């Protein structure tokens, strides 16, 4: 896969910017789309069919990450998109996996680990 488009979902602008800076260093990253909550992310995924992976925070207003996972599971078109959960709360790990998350990273995000996780689902190098 040449350019992968990544949807980053987090209500913290600093976390969004950090993820963007880490991802932009890699030549195979195409577009980085940002959403501030699960509902915004769901709208992006419904409107676009070129998102390759989702990086998802759990604790957010409007629609949290777990609610987002519930919602994408019932939408066939977007249920196959890999989701990596990014959170400070290790206690939600099992629940996130049970709701369909594909992987998990604890914040603060380490760039090397983030790229390794993305590599599992895409051809990022």
PDB file of C-alpha atoms in Angstrom, residues 32-123:
ATOM      1  CA  UNK A  32      -3.853  12.423   8.620  1.00  0.00           C
ATOM      2  CA  UNK A  33      -7.486  13.138   9.420  1.00  0.00           C
ATOM      3  CA  UNK A  34      -8.355  14.358  12.913  1.00  0.00           C
ATOM      4  CA  UNK A  35     -11.562  14.025  14.905  1.00  0.00           C
ATOM      5  CA  UNK A  36     -12.280  15.303  18.415  1.00  0.00           C
ATOM      6  CA  UNK A  37     -14.689  12.554  19.488  1.00  0.00           C
ATOM      7  CA  UNK A  38     -16.209   9.270  18.414  1.00  0.00           C
ATOM      8  CA  UNK A  39     -19.206  10.866  16.707  1.00  0.00           C
ATOM      9  CA  UNK A  40     -16.986  13.057  14.513  1.00  0.00           C
ATOM     10  CA  UNK A  41     -14.890   9.999  13.686  1.00  0.00           C
ATOM     11  CA  UNK A  42     -17.971   7.971  12.780  1.00  0.00           C
ATOM     12  CA  UNK A  43     -19.074  10.755  10.435  1.00  0.00           C
ATOM     13  CA  UNK A  44     -15.651  10.820   8.764  1.00  0.00           C
ATOM     14  CA  UNK A  45     -15.703   7.051   8.255  1.00  0.00           C
ATOM     15  CA  UNK A  46     -19.241   7.183   6.872  1.00  0.00           C
ATOM     16  CA  UNK A  47     -18.369   9.947   4.402  1.00  0.00           C
ATOM     17  CA  UNK A  48     -15.011   8.587   3.236  1.00  0.00           C
ATOM     18  CA  UNK A  49     -13.904   5.198   2.005  1.00  0.00           C
ATOM     19  CA  UNK A  50     -10.159   5.865   1.977  1.00  0.00           C
ATOM     20  CA  UNK A  51      -9.319   5.548   5.682  1.00  0.00           C
ATOM     21  CA  UNK A  52      -6.869   2.689   6.281  1.00  0.00           C
ATOM     22  CA  UNK A  53      -6.508   2.739  10.061  1.00  0.00           C
ATOM     23  CA  UNK A  54      -7.979   4.477  13.122  1.00  0.00           C
ATOM     24  CA  UNK A  55      -6.027   5.610  16.191  1.00  0.00           C
ATOM     25  CA  UNK A  56      -8.642   5.940  18.924  1.00  0.00           C
ATOM     26  CA  UNK A  57      -8.656   7.588  22.338  1.00  0.00           C
ATOM     27  CA  UNK A  58     -11.150   6.167  24.831  1.00  0.00           C
ATOM     28  CA  UNK A  59     -12.029   9.058  27.154  1.00  0.00           C
ATOM     29  CA  UNK A  60     -13.766  11.741  25.068  1.00  0.00           C
ATOM     30  CA  UNK A  61     -16.916  13.867  25.238  1.00  0.00           C
ATOM     31  CA  UNK A  62     -20.001  13.356  23.026  1.00  0.00           C
ATOM     32  CA  UNK A  63     -19.123   9.747  22.085  1.00  0.00           C
ATOM     33  CA  UNK A  64     -16.262   7.958  23.822  1.00  0.00           C
ATOM     34  CA  UNK A  65     -13.995   5.371  22.242  1.00  0.00           C
ATOM     35  CA  UNK A  66     -15.918   2.356  23.537  1.00  0.00           C
ATOM     36  CA  UNK A  67     -19.190   3.752  22.170  1.00  0.00           C
ATOM     37  CA  UNK A  68     -17.418   4.400  18.867  1.00  0.00           C
ATOM     38  CA  UNK A  69     -16.276   0.758  18.752  1.00  0.00           C
ATOM     39  CA  UNK A  70     -19.867  -0.385  19.361  1.00  0.00           C
ATOM     40  CA  UNK A  71     -21.075   1.804  16.500  1.00  0.00           C
ATOM     41  CA  UNK A  72     -18.544   0.726  13.893  1.00  0.00           C
ATOM     42  CA  UNK A  73     -19.204  -2.962  14.542  1.00  0.00           C
ATOM     43  CA  UNK A  74     -22.743  -2.602  13.198  1.00  0.00           C
ATOM     44  CA  UNK A  75     -21.649  -0.774  10.045  1.00  0.00           C
ATOM     45  CA  UNK A  76     -20.298  -3.359   7.643  1.00  0.00           C
ATOM     46  CA  UNK A  77     -18.512  -0.845   5.416  1.00  0.00           C
ATOM     47  CA  UNK A  78     -16.319   0.424   8.266  1.00  0.00           C
ATOM     48  CA  UNK A  79     -16.204  -2.524  10.662  1.00  0.00           C
ATOM     49  CA  UNK A  80     -13.125  -3.984   8.915  1.00  0.00           C
ATOM     50  CA  UNK A  81     -10.940  -0.884   9.369  1.00  0.00           C
ATOM     51  CA  UNK A  82      -8.228  -1.660  11.958  1.00  0.00           C
ATOM     52  CA  UNK A  83      -8.551   0.327  15.198  1.00  0.00           C
ATOM     53  CA  UNK A  84      -5.639   0.899  17.578  1.00  0.00           C
ATOM     54  CA  UNK A  85      -6.763   2.204  20.962  1.00  0.00           C
ATOM     55  CA  UNK A  86      -4.546   4.864  22.553  1.00  0.00           C
ATOM     56  CA  UNK A  87      -5.267   5.537  26.209  1.00  0.00           C
ATOM     57  CA  UNK A  88      -3.789   6.094  29.645  1.00  0.00           C
ATOM     58  CA  UNK A  89      -6.349   3.715  31.151  1.00  0.00           C
ATOM     59  CA  UNK A  90      -5.111   0.106  31.028  1.00  0.00           C
ATOM     60  CA  UNK A  91      -8.333  -1.081  32.674  1.00  0.00           C
ATOM     61  CA  UNK A  92     -10.322  -0.608  29.456  1.00  0.00           C
ATOM     62  CA  UNK A  93      -7.994  -2.803  27.403  1.00  0.00           C
ATOM     63  CA  UNK A  94     -10.062  -6.001  27.630  1.00  0.00           C
ATOM     64  CA  UNK A  95     -13.330  -4.170  27.025  1.00  0.00           C
ATOM     65  CA  UNK A  96     -11.857  -2.394  23.985  1.00  0.00           C
ATOM     66  CA  UNK A  97     -10.700  -5.724  22.526  1.00  0.00           C
ATOM     67  CA  UNK A  98     -14.105  -7.273  23.245  1.00  0.00           C
ATOM     68  CA  UNK A  99     -15.710  -4.426  21.323  1.00  0.00           C
ATOM     69  CA  UNK A 100     -13.521  -4.997  18.271  1.00  0.00           C
ATOM     70  CA  UNK A 101     -10.322  -2.993  18.783  1.00  0.00           C
ATOM     71  CA  UNK A 102      -7.401  -4.561  16.941  1.00  0.00           C
ATOM     72  CA  UNK A 103      -4.561  -3.328  19.130  1.00  0.00           C
ATOM     73  CA  UNK A 104      -3.737  -1.165  22.134  1.00  0.00           C
ATOM     74  CA  UNK A 105      -1.096   1.439  23.006  1.00  0.00           C
ATOM     75  CA  UNK A 106      -0.660   3.133  26.362  1.00  0.00           C
ATOM     76  CA  UNK A 107      -0.140   6.901  26.444  1.00  0.00           C
ATOM     77  CA  UNK A 108       2.189   8.688  26.355  1.00  0.00           C
ATOM     78  CA  UNK A 109       2.736   7.253  22.900  1.00  0.00           C
ATOM     79  CA  UNK A 110       6.200   6.059  21.968  1.00  0.00           C
ATOM     80  CA  UNK A 111       6.744   6.702  18.254  1.00  0.00           C
ATOM     81  CA  UNK A 112       8.598   3.434  17.624  1.00  0.00           C
ATOM     82  CA  UNK A 113       5.768   1.405  19.181  1.00  0.00           C
ATOM     83  CA  UNK A 114       3.115   3.368  17.298  1.00  0.00           C
ATOM     84  CA  UNK A 115       4.806   2.639  13.968  1.00  0.00           C
ATOM     85  CA  UNK A 116       5.243  -1.047  14.896  1.00  0.00           C
ATOM     86  CA  UNK A 117       1.526  -1.319  15.670  1.00  0.00           C
ATOM     87  CA  UNK A 118       0.544   0.401  12.425  1.00  0.00           C
ATOM     88  CA  UNK A 119       2.947  -1.873  10.521  1.00  0.00           C
ATOM     89  CA  UNK A 120       0.943  -4.882  11.694  1.00  0.00           C
ATOM     90  CA  UNK A 121      -2.032  -3.653   9.651  1.00  0.00           C
ATOM     91  CA  UNK A 122      -0.429  -1.730   6.784  1.00  0.00           C
ATOM     92  CA  UNK A 123       2.752  -1.537   4.740  1.00  0.00           C
TER      93      UNK A 123
END
